Short mmCIF file of N, CA and C in Angstrom, two decimals:
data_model
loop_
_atom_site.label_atom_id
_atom_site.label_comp_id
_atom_site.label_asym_id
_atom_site.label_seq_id
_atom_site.Cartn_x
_atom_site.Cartn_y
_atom_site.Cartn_z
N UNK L 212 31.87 44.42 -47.44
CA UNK L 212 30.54 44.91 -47.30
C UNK L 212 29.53 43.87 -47.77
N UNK L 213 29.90 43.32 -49.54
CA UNK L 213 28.89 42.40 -49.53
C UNK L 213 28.87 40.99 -48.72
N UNK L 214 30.03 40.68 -48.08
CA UNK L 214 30.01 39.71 -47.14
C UNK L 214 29.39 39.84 -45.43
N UNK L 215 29.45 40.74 -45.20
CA UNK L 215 28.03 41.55 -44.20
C UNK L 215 27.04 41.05 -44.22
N UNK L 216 26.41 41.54 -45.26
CA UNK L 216 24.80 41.68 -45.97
C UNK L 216 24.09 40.09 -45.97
N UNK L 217 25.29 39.47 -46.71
CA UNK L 217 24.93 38.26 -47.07
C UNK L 217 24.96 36.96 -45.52
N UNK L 218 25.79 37.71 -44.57
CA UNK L 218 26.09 37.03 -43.58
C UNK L 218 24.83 37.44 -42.57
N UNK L 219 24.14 38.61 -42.58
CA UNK L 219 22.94 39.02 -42.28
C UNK L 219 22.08 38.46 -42.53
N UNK L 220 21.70 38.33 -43.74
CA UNK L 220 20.96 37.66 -44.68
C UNK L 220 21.07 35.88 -44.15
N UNK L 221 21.87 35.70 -44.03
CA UNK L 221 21.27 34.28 -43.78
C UNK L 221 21.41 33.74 -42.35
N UNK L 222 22.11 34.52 -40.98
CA UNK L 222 21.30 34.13 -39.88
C UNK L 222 19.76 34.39 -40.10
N UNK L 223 19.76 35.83 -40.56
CA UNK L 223 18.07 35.67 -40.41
C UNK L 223 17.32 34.70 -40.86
N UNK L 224 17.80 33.92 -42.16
CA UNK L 224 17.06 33.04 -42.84
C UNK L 224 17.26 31.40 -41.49
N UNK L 225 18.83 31.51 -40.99
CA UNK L 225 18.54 30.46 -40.16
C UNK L 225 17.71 30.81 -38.49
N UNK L 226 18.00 31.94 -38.63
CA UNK L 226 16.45 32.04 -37.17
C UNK L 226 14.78 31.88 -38.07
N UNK L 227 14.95 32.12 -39.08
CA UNK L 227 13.52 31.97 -40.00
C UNK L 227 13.20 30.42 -39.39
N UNK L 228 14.26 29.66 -39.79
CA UNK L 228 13.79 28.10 -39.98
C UNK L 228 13.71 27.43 -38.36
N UNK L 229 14.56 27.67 -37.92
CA UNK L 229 14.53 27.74 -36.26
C UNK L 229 13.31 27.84 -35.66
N UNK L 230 12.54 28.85 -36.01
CA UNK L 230 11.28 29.55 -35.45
C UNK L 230 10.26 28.75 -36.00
N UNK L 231 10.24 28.83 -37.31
CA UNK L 231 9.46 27.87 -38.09
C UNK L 231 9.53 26.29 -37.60
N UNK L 232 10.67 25.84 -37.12
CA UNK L 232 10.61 24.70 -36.31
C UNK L 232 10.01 24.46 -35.09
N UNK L 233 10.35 25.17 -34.49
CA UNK L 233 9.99 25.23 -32.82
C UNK L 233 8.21 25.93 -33.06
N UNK L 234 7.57 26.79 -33.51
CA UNK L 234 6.47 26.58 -33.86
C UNK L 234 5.49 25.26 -34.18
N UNK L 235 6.27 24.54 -35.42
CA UNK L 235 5.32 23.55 -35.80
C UNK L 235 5.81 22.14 -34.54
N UNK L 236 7.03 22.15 -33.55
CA UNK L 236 6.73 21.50 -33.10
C UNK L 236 5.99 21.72 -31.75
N UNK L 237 5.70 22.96 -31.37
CA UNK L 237 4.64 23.34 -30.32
C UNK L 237 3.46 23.30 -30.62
N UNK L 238 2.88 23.04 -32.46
CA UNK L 238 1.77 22.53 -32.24
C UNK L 238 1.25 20.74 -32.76
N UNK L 239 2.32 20.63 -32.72
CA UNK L 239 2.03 19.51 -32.35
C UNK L 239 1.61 18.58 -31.30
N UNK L 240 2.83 19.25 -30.30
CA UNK L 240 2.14 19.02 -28.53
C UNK L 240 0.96 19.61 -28.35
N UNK L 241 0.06 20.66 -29.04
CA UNK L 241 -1.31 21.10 -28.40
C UNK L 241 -1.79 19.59 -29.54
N UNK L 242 -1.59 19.68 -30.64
CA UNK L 242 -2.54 18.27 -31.06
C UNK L 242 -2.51 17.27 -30.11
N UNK L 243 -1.42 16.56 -29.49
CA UNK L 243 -1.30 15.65 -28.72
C UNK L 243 -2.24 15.97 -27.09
N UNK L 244 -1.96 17.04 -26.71
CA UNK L 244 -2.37 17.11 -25.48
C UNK L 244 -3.69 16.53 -25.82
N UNK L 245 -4.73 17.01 -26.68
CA UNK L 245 -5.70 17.01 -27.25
C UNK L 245 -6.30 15.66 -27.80
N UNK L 246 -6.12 14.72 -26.92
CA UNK L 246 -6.50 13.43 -27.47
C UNK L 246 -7.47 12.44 -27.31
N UNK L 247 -8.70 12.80 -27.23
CA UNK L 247 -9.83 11.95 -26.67
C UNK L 247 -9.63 10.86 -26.81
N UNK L 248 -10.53 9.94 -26.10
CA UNK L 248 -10.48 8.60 -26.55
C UNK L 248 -11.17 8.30 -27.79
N UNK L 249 -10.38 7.49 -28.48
CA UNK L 249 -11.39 6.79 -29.83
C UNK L 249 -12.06 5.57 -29.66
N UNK L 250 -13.53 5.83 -29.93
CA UNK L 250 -14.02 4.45 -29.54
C UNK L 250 -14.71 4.21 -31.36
N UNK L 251 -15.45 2.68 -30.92
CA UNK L 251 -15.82 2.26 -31.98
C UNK L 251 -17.19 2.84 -32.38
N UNK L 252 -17.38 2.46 -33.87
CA UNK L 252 -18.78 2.85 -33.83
C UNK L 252 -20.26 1.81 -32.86
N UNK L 253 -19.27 0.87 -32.96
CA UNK L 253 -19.85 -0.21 -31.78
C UNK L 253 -20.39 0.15 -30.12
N UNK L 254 -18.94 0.78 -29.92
CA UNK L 254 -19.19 1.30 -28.46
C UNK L 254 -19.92 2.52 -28.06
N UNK L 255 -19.62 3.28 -29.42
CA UNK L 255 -20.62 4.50 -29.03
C UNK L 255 -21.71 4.11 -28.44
N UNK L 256 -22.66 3.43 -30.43
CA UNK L 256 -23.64 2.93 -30.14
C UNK L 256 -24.16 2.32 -28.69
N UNK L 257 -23.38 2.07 -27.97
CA UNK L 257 -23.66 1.17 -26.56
C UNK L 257 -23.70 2.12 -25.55
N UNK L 258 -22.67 2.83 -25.46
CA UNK L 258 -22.60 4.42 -25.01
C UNK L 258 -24.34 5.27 -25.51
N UNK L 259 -24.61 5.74 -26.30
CA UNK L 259 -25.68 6.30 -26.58
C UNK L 259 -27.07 5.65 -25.96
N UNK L 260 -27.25 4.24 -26.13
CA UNK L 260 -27.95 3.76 -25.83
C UNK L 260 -28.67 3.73 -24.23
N UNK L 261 -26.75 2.86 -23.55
CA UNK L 261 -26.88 3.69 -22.19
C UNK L 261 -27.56 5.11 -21.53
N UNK L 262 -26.91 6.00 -22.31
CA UNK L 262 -27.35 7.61 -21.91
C UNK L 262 -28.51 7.47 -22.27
N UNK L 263 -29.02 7.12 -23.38
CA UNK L 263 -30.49 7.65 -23.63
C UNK L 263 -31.35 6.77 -22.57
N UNK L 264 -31.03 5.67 -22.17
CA UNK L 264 -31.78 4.64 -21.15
C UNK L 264 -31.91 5.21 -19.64
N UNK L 265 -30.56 6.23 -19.19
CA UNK L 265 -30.38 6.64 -17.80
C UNK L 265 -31.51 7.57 -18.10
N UNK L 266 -32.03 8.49 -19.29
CA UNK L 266 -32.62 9.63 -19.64
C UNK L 266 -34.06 9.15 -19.18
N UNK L 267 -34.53 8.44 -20.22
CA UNK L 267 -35.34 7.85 -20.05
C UNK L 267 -36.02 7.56 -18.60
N UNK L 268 -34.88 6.76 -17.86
CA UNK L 268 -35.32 6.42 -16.46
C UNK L 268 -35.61 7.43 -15.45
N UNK L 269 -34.79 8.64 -15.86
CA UNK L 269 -34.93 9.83 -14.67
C UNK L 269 -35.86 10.74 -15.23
N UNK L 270 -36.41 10.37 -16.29
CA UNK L 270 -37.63 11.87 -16.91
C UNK L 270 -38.48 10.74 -16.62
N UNK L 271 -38.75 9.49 -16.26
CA UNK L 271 -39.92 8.52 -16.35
C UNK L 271 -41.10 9.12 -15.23
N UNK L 272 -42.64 8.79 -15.81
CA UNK L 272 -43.86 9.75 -15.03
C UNK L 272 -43.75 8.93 -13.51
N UNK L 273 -43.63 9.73 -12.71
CA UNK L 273 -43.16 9.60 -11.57
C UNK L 273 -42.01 8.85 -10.83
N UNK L 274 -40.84 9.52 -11.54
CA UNK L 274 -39.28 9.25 -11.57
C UNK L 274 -38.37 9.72 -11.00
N UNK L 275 -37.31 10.03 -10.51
CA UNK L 275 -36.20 10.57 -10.15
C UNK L 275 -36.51 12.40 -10.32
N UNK L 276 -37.31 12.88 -11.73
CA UNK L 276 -37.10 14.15 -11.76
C UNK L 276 -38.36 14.66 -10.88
N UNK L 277 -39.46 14.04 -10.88
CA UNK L 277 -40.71 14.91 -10.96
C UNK L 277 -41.06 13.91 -9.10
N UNK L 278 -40.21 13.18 -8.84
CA UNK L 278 -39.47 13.61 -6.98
C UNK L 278 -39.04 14.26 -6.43
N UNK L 279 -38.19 14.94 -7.10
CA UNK L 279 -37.42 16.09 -6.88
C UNK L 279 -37.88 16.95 -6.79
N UNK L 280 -38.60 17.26 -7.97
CA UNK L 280 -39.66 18.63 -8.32
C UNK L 280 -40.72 18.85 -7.20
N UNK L 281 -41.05 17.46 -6.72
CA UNK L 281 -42.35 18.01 -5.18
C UNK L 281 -41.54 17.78 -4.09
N UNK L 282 -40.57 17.29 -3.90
CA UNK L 282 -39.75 17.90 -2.73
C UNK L 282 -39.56 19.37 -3.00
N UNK L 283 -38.82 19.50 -3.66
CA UNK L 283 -38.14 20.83 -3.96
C UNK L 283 -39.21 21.75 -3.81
N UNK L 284 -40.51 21.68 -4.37
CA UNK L 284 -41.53 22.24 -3.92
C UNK L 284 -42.13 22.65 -2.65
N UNK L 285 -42.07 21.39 -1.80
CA UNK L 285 -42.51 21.17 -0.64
C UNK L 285 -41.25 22.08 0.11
N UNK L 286 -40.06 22.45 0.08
CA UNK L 286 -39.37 23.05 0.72
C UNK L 286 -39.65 24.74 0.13
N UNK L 287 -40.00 24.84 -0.95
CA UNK L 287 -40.35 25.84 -1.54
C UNK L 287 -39.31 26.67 -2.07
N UNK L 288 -38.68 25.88 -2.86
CA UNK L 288 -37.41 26.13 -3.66
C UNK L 288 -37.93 26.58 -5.20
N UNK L 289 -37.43 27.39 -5.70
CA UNK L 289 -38.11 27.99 -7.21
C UNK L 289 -36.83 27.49 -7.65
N UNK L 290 -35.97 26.87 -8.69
CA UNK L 290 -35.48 26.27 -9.50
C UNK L 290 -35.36 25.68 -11.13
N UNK L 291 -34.27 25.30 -11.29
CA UNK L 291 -34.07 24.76 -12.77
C UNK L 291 -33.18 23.58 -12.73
N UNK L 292 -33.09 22.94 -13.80
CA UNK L 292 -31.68 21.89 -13.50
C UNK L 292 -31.51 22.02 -14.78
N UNK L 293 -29.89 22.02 -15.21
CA UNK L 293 -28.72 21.83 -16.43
C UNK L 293 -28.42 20.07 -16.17
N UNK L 294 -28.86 19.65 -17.06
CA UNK L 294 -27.70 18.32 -16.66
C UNK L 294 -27.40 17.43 -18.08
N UNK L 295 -26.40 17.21 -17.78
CA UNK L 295 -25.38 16.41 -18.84
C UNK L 295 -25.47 15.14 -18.44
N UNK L 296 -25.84 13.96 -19.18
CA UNK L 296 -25.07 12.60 -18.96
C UNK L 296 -24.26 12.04 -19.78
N UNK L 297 -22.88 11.71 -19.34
CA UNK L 297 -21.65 11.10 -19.85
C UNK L 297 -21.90 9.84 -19.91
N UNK L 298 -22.50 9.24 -19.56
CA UNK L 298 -22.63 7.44 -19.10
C UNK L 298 -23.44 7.06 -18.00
N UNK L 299 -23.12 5.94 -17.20
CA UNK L 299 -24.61 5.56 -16.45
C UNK L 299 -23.43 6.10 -15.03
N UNK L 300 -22.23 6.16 -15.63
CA UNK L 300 -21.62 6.47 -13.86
C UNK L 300 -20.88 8.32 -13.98
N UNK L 301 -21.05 8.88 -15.26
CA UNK L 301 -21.23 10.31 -14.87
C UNK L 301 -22.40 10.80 -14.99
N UNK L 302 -22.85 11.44 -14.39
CA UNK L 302 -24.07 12.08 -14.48
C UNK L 302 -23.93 13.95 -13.86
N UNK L 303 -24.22 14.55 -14.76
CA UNK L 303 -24.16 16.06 -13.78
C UNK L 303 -25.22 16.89 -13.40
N UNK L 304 -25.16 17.27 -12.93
CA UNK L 304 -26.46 18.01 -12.61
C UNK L 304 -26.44 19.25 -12.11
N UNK L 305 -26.47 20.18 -12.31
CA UNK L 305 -26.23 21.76 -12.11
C UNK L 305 -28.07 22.18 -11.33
N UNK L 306 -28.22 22.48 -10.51
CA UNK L 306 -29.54 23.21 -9.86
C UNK L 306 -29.47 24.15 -9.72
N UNK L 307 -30.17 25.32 -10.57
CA UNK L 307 -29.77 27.18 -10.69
C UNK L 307 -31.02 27.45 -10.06
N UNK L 308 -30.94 28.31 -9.12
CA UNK L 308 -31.73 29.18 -8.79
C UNK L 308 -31.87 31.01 -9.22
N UNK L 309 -33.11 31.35 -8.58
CA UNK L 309 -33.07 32.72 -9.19
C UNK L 309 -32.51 33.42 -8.86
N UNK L 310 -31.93 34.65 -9.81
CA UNK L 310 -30.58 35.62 -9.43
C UNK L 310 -31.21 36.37 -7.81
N UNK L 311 -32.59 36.42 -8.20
CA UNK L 311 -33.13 36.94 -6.75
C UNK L 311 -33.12 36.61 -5.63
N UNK L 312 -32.64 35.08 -5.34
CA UNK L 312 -32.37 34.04 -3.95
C UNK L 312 -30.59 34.11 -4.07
N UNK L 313 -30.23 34.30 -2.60
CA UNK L 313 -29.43 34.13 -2.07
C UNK L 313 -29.23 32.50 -2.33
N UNK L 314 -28.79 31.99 -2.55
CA UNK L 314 -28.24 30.46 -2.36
C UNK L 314 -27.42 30.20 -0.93
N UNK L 315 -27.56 30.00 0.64
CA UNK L 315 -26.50 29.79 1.15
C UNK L 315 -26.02 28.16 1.45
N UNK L 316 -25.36 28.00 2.24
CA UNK L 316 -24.43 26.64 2.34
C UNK L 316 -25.70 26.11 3.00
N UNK L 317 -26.06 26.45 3.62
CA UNK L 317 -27.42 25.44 4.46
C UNK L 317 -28.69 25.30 3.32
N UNK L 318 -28.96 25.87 2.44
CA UNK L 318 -30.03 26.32 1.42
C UNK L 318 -28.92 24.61 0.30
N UNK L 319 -27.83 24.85 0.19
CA UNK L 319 -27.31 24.32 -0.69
C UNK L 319 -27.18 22.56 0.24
N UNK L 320 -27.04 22.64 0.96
CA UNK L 320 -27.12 21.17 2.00
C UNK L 320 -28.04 20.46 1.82
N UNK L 321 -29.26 21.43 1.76
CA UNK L 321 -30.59 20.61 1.71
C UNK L 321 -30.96 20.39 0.52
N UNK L 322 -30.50 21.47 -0.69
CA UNK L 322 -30.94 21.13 -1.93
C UNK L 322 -30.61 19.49 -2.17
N UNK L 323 -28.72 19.15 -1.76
CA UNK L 323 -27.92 18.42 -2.08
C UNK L 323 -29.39 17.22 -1.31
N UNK L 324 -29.30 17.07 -0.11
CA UNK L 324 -29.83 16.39 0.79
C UNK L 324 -31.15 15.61 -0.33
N UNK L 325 -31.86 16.55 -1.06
CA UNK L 325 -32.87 15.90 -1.38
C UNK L 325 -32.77 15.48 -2.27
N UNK L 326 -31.99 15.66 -3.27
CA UNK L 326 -31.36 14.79 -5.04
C UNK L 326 -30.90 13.65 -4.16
N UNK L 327 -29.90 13.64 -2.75
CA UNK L 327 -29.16 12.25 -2.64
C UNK L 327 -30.44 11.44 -2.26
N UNK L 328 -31.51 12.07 -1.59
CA UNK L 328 -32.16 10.96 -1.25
C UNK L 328 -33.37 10.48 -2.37
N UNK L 329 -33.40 11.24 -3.38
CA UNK L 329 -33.71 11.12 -4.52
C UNK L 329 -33.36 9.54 -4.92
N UNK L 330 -32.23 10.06 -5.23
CA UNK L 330 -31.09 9.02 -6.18
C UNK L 330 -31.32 7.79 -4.96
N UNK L 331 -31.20 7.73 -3.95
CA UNK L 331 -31.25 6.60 -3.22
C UNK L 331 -32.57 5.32 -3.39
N UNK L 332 -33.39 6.85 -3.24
CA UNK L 332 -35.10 5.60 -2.99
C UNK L 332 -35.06 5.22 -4.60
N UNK L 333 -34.09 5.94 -5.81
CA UNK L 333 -34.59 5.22 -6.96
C UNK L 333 -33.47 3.79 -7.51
N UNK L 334 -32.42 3.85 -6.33
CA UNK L 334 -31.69 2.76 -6.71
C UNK L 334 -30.63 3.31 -8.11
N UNK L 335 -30.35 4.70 -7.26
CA UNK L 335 -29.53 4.59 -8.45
C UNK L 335 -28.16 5.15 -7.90
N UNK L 336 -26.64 4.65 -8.32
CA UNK L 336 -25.50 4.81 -7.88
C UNK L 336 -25.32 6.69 -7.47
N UNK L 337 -25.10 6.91 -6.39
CA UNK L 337 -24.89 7.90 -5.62
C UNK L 337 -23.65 8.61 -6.08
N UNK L 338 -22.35 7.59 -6.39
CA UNK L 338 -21.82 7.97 -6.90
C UNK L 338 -21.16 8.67 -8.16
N UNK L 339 -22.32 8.29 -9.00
CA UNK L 339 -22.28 8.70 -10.41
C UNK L 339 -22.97 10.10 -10.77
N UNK L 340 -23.56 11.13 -9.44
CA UNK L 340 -23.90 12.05 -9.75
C UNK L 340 -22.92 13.10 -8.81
N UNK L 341 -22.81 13.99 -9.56
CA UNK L 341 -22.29 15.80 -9.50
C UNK L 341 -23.28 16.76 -9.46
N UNK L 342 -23.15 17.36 -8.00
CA UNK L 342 -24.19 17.93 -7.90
C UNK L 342 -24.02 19.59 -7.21
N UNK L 343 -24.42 20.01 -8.17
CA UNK L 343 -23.90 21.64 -7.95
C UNK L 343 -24.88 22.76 -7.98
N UNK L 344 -25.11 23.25 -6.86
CA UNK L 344 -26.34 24.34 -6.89
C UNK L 344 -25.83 25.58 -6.88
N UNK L 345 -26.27 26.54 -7.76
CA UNK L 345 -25.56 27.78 -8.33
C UNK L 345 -26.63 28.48 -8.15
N UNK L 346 -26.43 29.86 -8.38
CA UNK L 346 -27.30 30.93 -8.72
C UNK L 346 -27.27 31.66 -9.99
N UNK L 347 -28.19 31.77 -10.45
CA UNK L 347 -27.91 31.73 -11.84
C UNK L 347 -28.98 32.85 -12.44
N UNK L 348 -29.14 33.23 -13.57
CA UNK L 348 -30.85 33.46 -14.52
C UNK L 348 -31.91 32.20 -14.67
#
């Protein structure tokens, strides 16, 4: 009987450690998956600089944004823009309209149509923008 108990007693203790293994090494793979790049404080700095310079250039008084804004007008689009810049070659740009407008594929063509030709007359890489028109608040 007490050889039972005790034989009980310690698979469970070796599925204890088992489990306890296979746990800490599953999170280890989420640490790993999880691995940005490390840059320097050097490169940031160069990084930041960049972004704040693309910023700069597309909020500039009569720039990339406030082109947009009298096109977009002139088609008579009511709008917003979300946008993120990653660097001088990501750029995102989200265009929400009101929950009250339908957004369709032809509405969304032309939105697209007038940021690309935006980005064109200002000389700036076509490719470095993401451009996504949503409906939104």
């Amino acid at each position: 009987m007490k050889l039972g108990k005790i034989s009980v007693i310690g698979v469970g203790l070796v599925l204890l450690v088992v489990a306890l293994f296979i746990y800490t090494q599953d999170s280890r793979k989420e640490e790993k998956a999880y691995n940005p790049p490390q840059m320097s404080q050097k490169q940031y700095d160069v990084l930041l600089k960049e972004v704040d310079d693309i910023q700069k250039l597309l909020a500039k008084k009569g720039g990339f944004y406030e082109q947009v804004a009298e096109e977009m007008k002139k088609e008579g689009y009511n709008y917003s823009i979300a946008g993120i810049i990653y660097s001088k070659d990501d750029i995102r740009l989200n265009i929400i309209v009101p929950n009250n407008n339908v957004v369709t594929a032809q509405e969304q063509e032309q939105v697209n149509k007038i940021f690309k030709d935006a980005i064109i007359k200002n000389n700036l890489d076509p490719l470095a923008f993401k451009i996504e028109v949503t409906q939104g608040g």
